[in-house]
């Protein structure tokens, strides 16, 4: 008698709990979702830093922090290379500290959050302040973030920083407040040479076609983070 | 909502524990209530004390569990866990922010800058949006409202951000200029700006004076 009632009690309560969970799951997330694609063409980047300035203005990025920045890779003839990014590029690149005769090639590489599909920053967040939205982008809940900095250390691309004004981790979210309204990110809007291209639901067919032809690759693909940000015709040594 | 749910869960767990405690089978691992000695049943005082102490202990545990769930209900933010292990409202908040860098269409809307935009379309800069050179009007943290001033007092530096000769800058993308060599070649006065020869928006055109000077005139 008692054995039976105990079992039935457990069964009933667990069934009730499960149906509660299912109901809340069914009610959630009925918004429209879009496909966002971002492609960077380093061969078109002229290092004008308009994107970096626009990003700082658009997103209130504190001084000496960057959601996007420009690096210059100078490849020398002896197979070595140097990377420069003076204050994210804001201080001006000038000429590299290399004999011009030794330079084989130099290229500007715009950097920003790669929006990885298998991202380490998401895995280390202890409070769920870094999360993947329904569209696959990685966002930061700056109100919920406790500023522990695990994610900043875990990002292999150095895309994250500690924002001293909000007391939270911060990074590029591909200007989610713009792309969710159908605009392109601020850096893409100001880019004078179309080195940065953005597509909402396939609005820029070139990105999809370059991806399909296998001309693009992500940064550091070997580490398995599966970055969504595509670089067109990227030099092998760029990481 | 969350708090109510937490209290409900707490009560459920508590009631299941209490139910089990009172209706558990006597003798199957539980403490015996009576002991037999020389054919007579005696009330086991120690067992009775142990039983009442256990009751108190269980009560404390139940209260603590309920309290923990209630506190958790208050501390976990609203909408957390609705779509996943995050605050669902945060996504709405981050998409609600107002954009600051507008498109060129918004500059030409109401035909405020229709002339400039039509002019731009004639030249090589036709793909470049207004804010790429002029900045996001009125949103500069450093300069305040730049709509009135910076927009019309652009210096050579604005042009040279893109057109200064620089290592790594691809020559097939932008024409580049070494200002010293440029001045030697075209023999203009050092005070003159880029736009004194090159037109502002329709960048295909070069002022006639520049052509004259190259041929040694003026």
Coordinates of C-alpha atoms in Angstrom, one line a residue:
Chain A
X1 CA 0.0 0.0 0.0
X2 CA 2.6 2.5 1.1
X3 CA 5.0 1.3 -1.6
X4 CA 2.5 1.8 -4.3
X5 CA 1.5 5.3 -3.2
X6 CA 5.1 6.3 -3.0
X7 CA 5.8 5.2 -6.5
X8 CA 2.6 6.8 -7.9
X9 CA 3.5 10.0 -6.1
X10 CA 7.0 10.1 -7.7
X11 CA 5.5 9.3 -11.1
X12 CA 2.9 12.0 -10.8
X13 CA 5.3 14.7 -9.6
X14 CA 7.9 14.0 -12.2
X15 CA 5.3 13.9 -15.0
X16 CA 4.0 17.3 -13.7
X17 CA 7.5 18.7 -13.7
X18 CA 8.2 17.5 -17.2
X19 CA 5.0 18.9 -18.6
X20 CA 5.8 22.2 -17.0
X21 CA 9.3 22.2 -18.7
X22 CA 7.8 21.3 -22.1
X23 CA 5.2 24.0 -21.9
X24 CA 7.7 26.7 -21.1
X25 CA 9.9 25.4 -23.9
X26 CA 7.0 25.5 -26.4
X27 CA 6.1 29.1 -25.4
X28 CA 9.6 30.5 -25.8
X29 CA 11.3 31.8 -28.9
X30 CA 8.7 32.5 -31.6
X31 CA 10.6 35.5 -33.2
X32 CA 11.8 35.6 -36.8
X33 CA 15.4 34.4 -37.4
X34 CA 17.8 35.5 -40.1
X35 CA 21.0 34.2 -41.6
X36 CA 23.9 36.5 -41.2
X37 CA 27.2 36.1 -43.2
X38 CA 30.3 38.3 -42.8
X39 CA 33.2 38.1 -45.3
X40 CA 36.5 40.0 -45.1
X41 CA 38.6 40.5 -48.2
X42 CA 42.1 41.4 -46.9
X43 CA 43.3 42.1 -50.4
X44 CA 41.0 45.1 -50.6
X45 CA 41.7 46.5 -47.1
X46 CA 43.6 49.7 -47.3
X47 CA 44.1 50.2 -43.6
X48 CA 42.2 53.5 -43.5
X49 CA 40.9 52.6 -40.0
X50 CA 37.4 54.1 -40.7
X51 CA 35.9 50.8 -39.5
X52 CA 37.8 51.0 -36.1
X53 CA 36.7 54.6 -35.6
X54 CA 33.1 53.8 -36.6
X55 CA 33.0 50.8 -34.3
X56 CA 34.2 52.8 -31.3
X57 CA 31.6 55.5 -32.0
X58 CA 28.8 53.0 -32.7
X59 CA 29.3 50.8 -29.6
X60 CA 30.8 53.2 -27.1
X61 CA 34.0 51.2 -26.9
X62 CA 36.3 52.6 -24.2
X63 CA 39.8 53.9 -25.0
X64 CA 42.4 51.4 -25.9
X65 CA 39.8 48.6 -26.2
X66 CA 38.7 47.3 -29.6
X67 CA 35.7 45.3 -30.9
X68 CA 37.4 45.5 -34.2
X69 CA 41.0 46.4 -35.1
X70 CA 43.4 46.2 -38.0
X71 CA 46.6 44.3 -38.1
X72 CA 49.3 44.7 -40.7
X73 CA 51.2 41.5 -41.6
X74 CA 54.5 42.3 -43.3
X75 CA 56.0 39.2 -44.9
X76 CA 59.7 39.3 -45.4
X77 CA 61.7 37.5 -48.0
X78 CA 63.3 35.2 -45.4
X79 CA 60.0 33.6 -44.7
X80 CA 59.5 35.5 -41.4
X81 CA 56.8 38.1 -40.8
X82 CA 56.0 40.9 -38.4
X83 CA 52.5 41.9 -37.1
X84 CA 51.7 45.4 -36.1
X85 CA 48.6 47.0 -34.8
X86 CA 49.5 50.3 -33.1
X87 CA 46.6 51.1 -30.8
X88 CA 44.4 48.9 -33.0
X89 CA 45.5 50.9 -36.0
X90 CA 44.3 54.3 -34.6
X91 CA 47.9 55.6 -34.2
X92 CA 48.7 55.1 -37.8
X93 CA 50.8 52.4 -39.3
X94 CA 53.6 54.3 -40.8
X95 CA 56.3 52.3 -42.4
X96 CA 57.3 48.9 -40.9
X97 CA 60.7 48.6 -39.2
X98 CA 62.0 46.5 -42.1
X99 CA 64.3 47.3 -45.0
X100 CA 61.9 47.9 -47.9
X101 CA 64.0 45.6 -50.1
X102 CA 63.3 42.7 -47.7
X103 CA 59.5 43.1 -47.9
X104 CA 57.9 40.4 -50.0
X105 CA 54.3 41.4 -49.3
X106 CA 52.4 43.4 -46.7
X107 CA 48.7 43.0 -46.1
X108 CA 46.1 44.6 -43.7
X109 CA 44.0 42.1 -41.8
X110 CA 40.8 43.4 -40.2
X111 CA 40.0 41.5 -37.0
X112 CA 36.8 41.2 -35.1
X113 CA 34.7 38.5 -33.4
X114 CA 34.7 35.3 -35.4
X115 CA 31.3 34.2 -34.0
X116 CA 32.5 30.6 -33.7
X117 CA 30.0 27.8 -33.9
X118 CA 32.0 25.7 -31.3
X119 CA 33.2 28.6 -29.2
X120 CA 35.3 28.3 -26.0
X121 CA 34.0 31.6 -24.6
X122 CA 30.5 30.1 -24.3
X123 CA 31.7 27.0 -22.5
X124 CA 33.6 28.8 -19.8
X125 CA 31.0 31.4 -18.7
X126 CA 29.8 30.3 -15.3
X127 CA 26.6 32.4 -15.2
X128 CA 25.2 32.2 -18.7
X129 CA 26.1 35.8 -19.5
X130 CA 27.7 34.8 -22.8
X131 CA 25.3 32.9 -24.9
X132 CA 24.5 31.9 -28.4
X133 CA 21.4 33.5 -29.7
X134 CA 18.9 31.7 -31.9
X135 CA 20.7 32.9 -35.0
X136 CA 24.0 31.4 -33.9
X137 CA 25.7 34.7 -32.9
X138 CA 27.5 35.0 -29.6
X139 CA 26.1 37.7 -27.4
X140 CA 27.1 39.1 -24.0
X141 CA 24.5 40.0 -21.4
X142 CA 26.5 42.9 -19.8
X143 CA 23.9 43.2 -17.0
X144 CA 24.2 39.6 -16.0
X145 CA 28.0 39.3 -16.5
X146 CA 30.0 39.2 -13.3
X147 CA 33.2 40.2 -15.0
X148 CA 35.3 37.2 -14.1
X149 CA 37.2 37.3 -17.3
X150 CA 37.3 33.6 -18.1
X151 CA 35.9 34.2 -21.6
X152 CA 38.5 36.9 -22.2
X153 CA 41.2 34.4 -21.6
X154 CA 39.6 31.7 -23.5
X155 CA 39.1 33.5 -26.8
X156 CA 41.9 32.3 -29.1
X157 CA 41.5 35.4 -31.3
X158 CA 41.8 38.0 -28.5
X159 CA 38.5 39.4 -29.6
X160 CA 37.2 40.0 -26.1
X161 CA 38.1 42.7 -23.5
X162 CA 37.0 43.8 -20.1
X163 CA 34.9 46.9 -20.4
X164 CA 35.7 49.1 -17.4
X165 CA 32.6 51.3 -18.0
X166 CA 30.1 48.5 -17.9
X167 CA 32.1 46.2 -15.6
X168 CA 31.5 43.3 -18.0
X169 CA 33.2 41.4 -20.8
X170 CA 32.7 43.0 -24.2
X171 CA 33.2 42.1 -27.8
X172 CA 31.9 42.5 -31.3
X173 CA 28.4 41.2 -31.9
X174 CA 28.4 42.1 -35.6
X175 CA 26.4 45.2 -34.5
X176 CA 23.3 43.1 -33.6
X177 CA 21.3 46.3 -32.9
X178 CA 21.8 47.2 -36.6
X179 CA 21.6 43.8 -38.3
X180 CA 18.4 43.0 -36.5
X181 CA 16.9 46.1 -38.0
X182 CA 18.1 45.2 -41.5
X183 CA 21.2 47.5 -41.6
X184 CA 24.7 46.3 -42.1
X185 CA 27.3 46.6 -39.2
X186 CA 28.8 50.0 -38.8
X187 CA 32.3 48.9 -40.0
X188 CA 30.8 47.5 -43.2
X189 CA 28.8 50.7 -43.7
X190 CA 31.9 52.9 -43.6
X191 CA 34.3 50.6 -45.4
X192 CA 35.2 52.5 -48.6
X193 CA 36.6 49.5 -50.5
X194 CA 34.1 46.7 -49.7
X195 CA 36.8 44.9 -47.9
X196 CA 34.1 44.0 -45.4
X197 CA 31.0 42.6 -46.8
X198 CA 27.8 41.6 -44.9
X199 CA 24.8 39.6 -46.0
X200 CA 21.4 39.3 -44.4
X201 CA 19.5 36.3 -45.7
X202 CA 21.7 36.2 -48.8
X203 CA 21.4 39.9 -49.6
X204 CA 25.0 39.8 -50.8
X205 CA 25.2 36.7 -53.1
X206 CA 29.0 37.1 -53.6
X207 CA 29.6 35.8 -50.0
X208 CA 27.8 32.6 -50.6
X209 CA 29.3 32.0 -54.0
X210 CA 32.9 32.6 -52.7
X211 CA 32.2 30.3 -49.8
X212 CA 30.8 27.6 -52.1
X213 CA 33.8 27.8 -54.3
X214 CA 36.1 27.2 -51.3
X215 CA 37.9 30.5 -51.6
X216 CA 37.3 31.5 -48.0
X217 CA 38.5 30.2 -44.7
X218 CA 38.3 31.1 -41.1
X219 CA 41.2 32.1 -38.8
X220 CA 42.9 29.2 -37.0
X221 CA 40.6 26.6 -38.4
X222 CA 42.8 23.8 -37.0
X223 CA 41.8 24.5 -33.4
X224 CA 38.2 23.5 -34.1
X225 CA 36.4 26.6 -33.1
X226 CA 34.5 26.7 -36.4
X227 CA 34.5 30.4 -36.9
X228 CA 31.7 31.9 -39.0
X229 CA 33.6 34.9 -40.1
X230 CA 35.0 34.1 -43.5
X231 CA 38.3 35.6 -44.9
X232 CA 38.7 35.6 -48.6
X233 CA 42.0 34.4 -50.0
X234 CA 43.7 34.6 -46.7
X235 CA 47.5 34.1 -46.5
X236 CA 48.4 30.8 -44.8
X237 CA 50.4 32.4 -42.1
X238 CA 47.7 34.8 -40.9
X239 CA 46.2 33.6 -37.7
Chain B
X1 CA 6.4 33.5 -11.5
X2 CA 9.8 31.9 -11.0
X3 CA 9.6 32.4 -7.3
X4 CA 6.2 30.7 -7.2
X5 CA 7.5 27.8 -9.2
X6 CA 10.5 27.4 -6.9
X7 CA 8.3 27.5 -3.8
X8 CA 6.0 24.9 -5.4
X9 CA 8.9 22.6 -6.2
X10 CA 10.3 23.1 -2.7
X11 CA 6.9 22.1 -1.1
X12 CA 6.7 19.1 -3.4
X13 CA 10.1 17.8 -2.4
X14 CA 9.3 18.6 1.3
X15 CA 6.0 16.9 1.2
X16 CA 7.5 13.8 -0.5
X17 CA 10.1 13.6 2.2
X18 CA 7.5 14.0 5.0
X19 CA 5.2 11.5 3.4
X20 CA 8.0 9.0 3.1
X21 CA 9.0 9.6 6.7
X22 CA 5.6 9.0 8.2
X23 CA 4.5 6.1 5.9
X24 CA 7.7 4.2 5.6
X25 CA 7.5 0.5 6.4
X26 CA 8.3 -0.1 10.1
X27 CA 11.0 -2.7 10.6
X28 CA 12.4 -2.5 7.1
X29 CA 15.5 -0.6 8.1
X30 CA 13.7 2.0 10.1
X31 CA 14.2 2.2 13.9
X32 CA 12.0 -0.3 16.0
X33 CA 9.5 1.4 18.2
X34 CA 9.3 -1.4 20.7
X35 CA 11.7 -4.0 22.0
X36 CA 10.8 -7.4 23.4
X37 CA 12.5 -8.4 26.7
X38 CA 11.6 -11.7 28.5
X39 CA 8.3 -12.0 26.8
X40 CA 7.2 -8.4 27.6
X41 CA 7.1 -5.4 25.2
X42 CA 9.0 -2.4 26.4
X43 CA 8.9 1.0 24.9
X44 CA 12.3 1.8 23.4
X45 CA 13.1 5.2 24.9
X46 CA 16.3 5.7 23.0
X47 CA 14.6 4.9 19.7
X48 CA 11.8 7.3 20.6
X49 CA 14.3 10.1 21.3
X50 CA 16.2 9.3 18.1
X51 CA 12.9 9.4 16.2
X52 CA 11.9 12.9 17.5
X53 CA 15.4 14.2 16.8
X54 CA 15.2 12.9 13.3
X55 CA 11.8 14.6 12.9
X56 CA 13.4 17.9 13.9
X57 CA 16.3 17.3 11.6
X58 CA 14.0 16.6 8.7
X59 CA 12.0 19.7 9.4
X60 CA 15.1 21.8 9.3
X61 CA 16.2 20.3 6.0
X62 CA 12.8 20.8 4.5
X63 CA 12.8 24.5 5.6
X64 CA 16.3 25.0 4.2
X65 CA 15.3 23.4 0.9
X66 CA 12.2 25.6 0.6
X67 CA 14.2 28.6 1.5
X68 CA 16.9 27.8 -1.0
X69 CA 14.4 27.5 -3.8
X70 CA 12.7 30.7 -2.8
X71 CA 16.0 32.6 -2.7
X72 CA 17.0 31.1 -6.1
X73 CA 13.7 32.2 -7.5
X74 CA 14.4 35.8 -6.4
X75 CA 18.0 35.8 -7.5
X76 CA 17.7 34.3 -11.0
X77 CA 16.7 37.1 -13.4
X78 CA 13.4 37.1 -15.1
X79 CA 13.3 35.3 -18.5
X80 CA 16.5 33.4 -17.6
X81 CA 16.4 29.9 -19.1
X82 CA 13.4 30.7 -21.4
X83 CA 15.3 30.1 -24.6
X84 CA 18.4 28.5 -23.2
X85 CA 21.0 29.0 -20.5
X86 CA 20.8 32.8 -20.7
X87 CA 18.5 35.8 -20.0
X88 CA 16.1 35.9 -23.0
X89 CA 15.5 39.6 -22.5
X90 CA 19.2 40.4 -23.0
X91 CA 18.8 39.6 -26.7
X92 CA 15.9 42.0 -27.0
X93 CA 17.9 44.6 -25.1
X94 CA 20.9 44.3 -27.4
X95 CA 18.8 44.5 -30.5
X96 CA 16.9 47.6 -29.2
X97 CA 19.9 49.9 -29.1
X98 CA 19.7 52.8 -31.6
X99 CA 22.1 52.7 -34.6
X100 CA 24.3 55.7 -34.9
X101 CA 25.9 55.3 -38.3
X102 CA 23.2 56.0 -40.8
X103 CA 23.1 55.1 -44.4
X104 CA 23.6 57.5 -47.3
X105 CA 19.9 57.3 -48.1
X106 CA 19.1 58.9 -44.8
X107 CA 21.4 61.9 -45.7
X108 CA 19.5 62.3 -49.0
X109 CA 16.1 61.8 -47.6
X110 CA 14.0 64.9 -47.7
X111 CA 16.5 66.0 -50.3
X112 CA 18.7 67.7 -47.7
X113 CA 21.9 66.5 -49.4
X114 CA 20.4 65.3 -52.7
X115 CA 22.9 67.5 -54.7
X116 CA 25.9 66.0 -52.9
X117 CA 24.7 62.5 -53.3
X118 CA 23.9 62.9 -57.0
X119 CA 27.3 64.6 -57.4
X120 CA 29.0 61.6 -55.6
X121 CA 27.3 59.2 -58.0
X122 CA 29.2 60.8 -60.9
X123 CA 32.6 60.1 -59.5
X124 CA 34.8 57.2 -58.4
X125 CA 33.6 57.5 -54.9
X126 CA 30.1 56.5 -55.8
X127 CA 30.1 53.3 -53.7
X128 CA 31.4 55.1 -50.5
X129 CA 28.8 56.0 -47.9
X130 CA 28.7 59.6 -46.6
X131 CA 29.7 58.6 -43.1
X132 CA 32.8 57.0 -44.3
X133 CA 34.4 60.4 -44.7
X134 CA 32.1 62.6 -42.7
X135 CA 31.7 60.4 -39.6
X136 CA 28.5 59.7 -37.7
X137 CA 26.9 63.1 -37.3
X138 CA 26.1 64.2 -33.8
X139 CA 27.3 61.1 -32.1
X140 CA 31.0 61.8 -31.6
X141 CA 31.8 61.4 -28.0
X142 CA 34.9 63.5 -28.4
X143 CA 33.6 66.4 -30.5
X144 CA 29.9 66.5 -29.7
X145 CA 27.7 67.5 -32.6
X146 CA 30.0 67.5 -35.6
X147 CA 27.2 68.0 -38.1
X148 CA 27.8 71.7 -38.3
X149 CA 31.6 71.9 -38.2
X150 CA 33.7 68.9 -39.2
X151 CA 31.5 68.1 -42.1
X152 CA 32.4 71.2 -44.0
X153 CA 36.0 71.8 -42.7
X154 CA 37.5 68.6 -43.9
X155 CA 41.3 68.7 -44.2
X156 CA 43.8 66.9 -46.4
X157 CA 44.1 64.4 -43.6
X158 CA 40.6 63.0 -44.4
X159 CA 41.7 62.2 -48.0
X160 CA 45.1 60.9 -46.9
X161 CA 43.5 58.4 -44.5
X162 CA 42.9 56.4 -47.6
X163 CA 45.2 57.9 -50.2
X164 CA 48.5 58.3 -48.3
X165 CA 51.2 56.0 -49.7
X166 CA 51.6 53.2 -47.2
X167 CA 53.2 49.8 -47.1
X168 CA 50.6 47.1 -47.3
X169 CA 48.0 49.4 -49.0
X170 CA 47.1 47.6 -52.2
X171 CA 47.8 49.9 -55.2
X172 CA 45.1 48.3 -57.3
X173 CA 42.4 49.3 -54.8
X174 CA 43.2 53.0 -54.2
X175 CA 45.5 55.5 -56.0
X176 CA 48.1 56.5 -53.5
X177 CA 50.1 59.7 -53.1
X178 CA 53.4 60.6 -51.5
X179 CA 52.6 64.2 -50.7
X180 CA 56.2 65.6 -51.0
X181 CA 56.6 64.0 -54.4
X182 CA 53.1 65.1 -55.4
X183 CA 53.9 68.7 -54.5
X184 CA 57.2 68.6 -56.5
X185 CA 55.5 67.2 -59.5
X186 CA 52.6 69.6 -59.6
X187 CA 54.3 72.6 -58.0
X188 CA 51.4 73.8 -55.9
X189 CA 51.8 76.0 -52.9
X190 CA 52.0 74.1 -49.6
X191 CA 48.9 75.8 -48.2
X192 CA 46.7 74.4 -50.8
X193 CA 44.4 71.5 -50.0
X194 CA 43.5 68.5 -52.0
X195 CA 40.1 69.9 -52.9
X196 CA 41.6 73.0 -54.4
X197 CA 42.5 70.8 -57.4
X198 CA 40.4 67.7 -57.0
X199 CA 36.7 68.2 -56.8
X200 CA 35.0 67.2 -53.6
X201 CA 32.4 64.6 -54.5
X202 CA 32.6 63.7 -58.2
X203 CA 36.2 62.7 -58.0
X204 CA 36.7 62.0 -61.7
X205 CA 37.3 65.6 -62.4
X206 CA 40.5 67.5 -61.9
X207 CA 40.5 71.2 -61.9
X208 CA 41.8 72.9 -65.0
X209 CA 44.4 74.8 -63.1
X210 CA 46.2 71.7 -62.1
X211 CA 46.6 70.7 -65.7
X212 CA 47.9 74.2 -66.5
X213 CA 50.5 74.1 -63.7
X214 CA 51.7 70.7 -64.9
X215 CA 52.5 72.3 -68.2
X216 CA 54.3 75.1 -66.5
X217 CA 51.6 77.7 -66.5
X218 CA 50.9 80.1 -63.6

